[in-house]
């Protein structure tokens, strides 16, 4: 009979060693599935080394205490067999396939025979706990752990000289702790993997959101540029082409009856074409309006605009320009450009819709803002808020004016009564740094 030994402390330490490699595992996954993790490879190697260390220690102990016995060759052969079987295990993997289940059954059977012949081999149960928990489904794994624990208890009682409650209770306690730790770490691994998956999903969502935001910004930039182009074209080239068309039509009607008047219309149309060409060139290069580029500032540009519109009206429309107040500081270029374009667009509406004979541009410099009023004695209309004229389903004049003022943080006021003309007032604050979130145009 072999002498008594106390496996509990060693078993506990080896249990932790055996479970550690599986900290990141879930049921049915193999250690080799995590071959890319250096910690997993290191811990798996440590677990295998612990098994062979326990096996070698048990065989050495048996040979030292029982040399030359008849069962010795069988112990040596079974030790070699279990070592070979254990080496084959990682090749088969840790999934519950028929081959791995057969391998586990043979491994456990050989170990049981060894324990029956030499109870000291019960020390090798701890790595077998780990192997069973790793391969089998939960219920089958728990049954295997219970069976191995019974063999360990029986082996320890055979080694003891008398009954020792510690030998009866310690192995089940160690097995329970080992199983609980393994299951806990297994669940922690599942939660960690789920957390990693959620993090990957969040990262994917973030990247997708960034792409969508970039696409939205590109679309908004494209729309803003289109709006700017439409306003520039409406206030410059389109109005010039409309005036040229009317002048050429008038020249065609009077060509035979009044050649001098027809030639005057053609010369005026030519002048408009030259000015439109200059506007187009500055428009392409994103420069200031032609009137501002000539120098003199906004006041001179408005006077030039009034004189030009009066000349083009040929007695049908007279436009006057007034400047009130004194400028304390130079107006920003973008404010000057916007107010000049607003004046051009407003006068284009007067010519096209109002049937007015007189119009007035009034630029007023105040302490905190600059105000441009465009008044006419035309037909007038019933204002309908932000949509322009009553019943209007066409035109870009008023929407363009509102858009320009919104960019500058300004406001638009329209006062009109049918038969009494219209006054359009555009006010731009000189201290605004950004447009309001929802500007309200006063009507």
PDB file of N, CA and C in Angstrom, residues 153 170 397-398:
ATOM      1  N   UNK A 153     -11.437  10.663  -4.881  1.00  0.00           N
ATOM      2  CA  UNK A 153     -11.740  10.396  -3.466  1.00  0.00           C
ATOM      3  C   UNK A 153     -11.382   8.953  -3.110  1.00  0.00           C
ATOM      4  N   UNK A 170     -12.303  17.357   0.438  1.00  0.00           N
ATOM      5  CA  UNK A 170     -11.441  18.278  -0.315  1.00  0.00           C
ATOM      6  C   UNK A 170     -11.538  18.092  -1.831  1.00  0.00           C
ATOM      7  N   UNK A 397     -36.625  86.008 -57.743  1.00  0.00           N
ATOM      8  CA  UNK A 397     -36.145  87.269 -57.200  1.00  0.00           C
ATOM      9  C   UNK A 397     -36.198  87.345 -55.690  1.00  0.00           C
ATOM     10  N   UNK A 398     -37.418  87.251 -55.123  1.00  0.00           N
ATOM     11  CA  UNK A 398     -37.558  87.374 -53.676  1.00  0.00           C
ATOM     12  C   UNK A 398     -36.883  86.231 -52.909  1.00  0.00           C
TER      13      UNK A 398
END
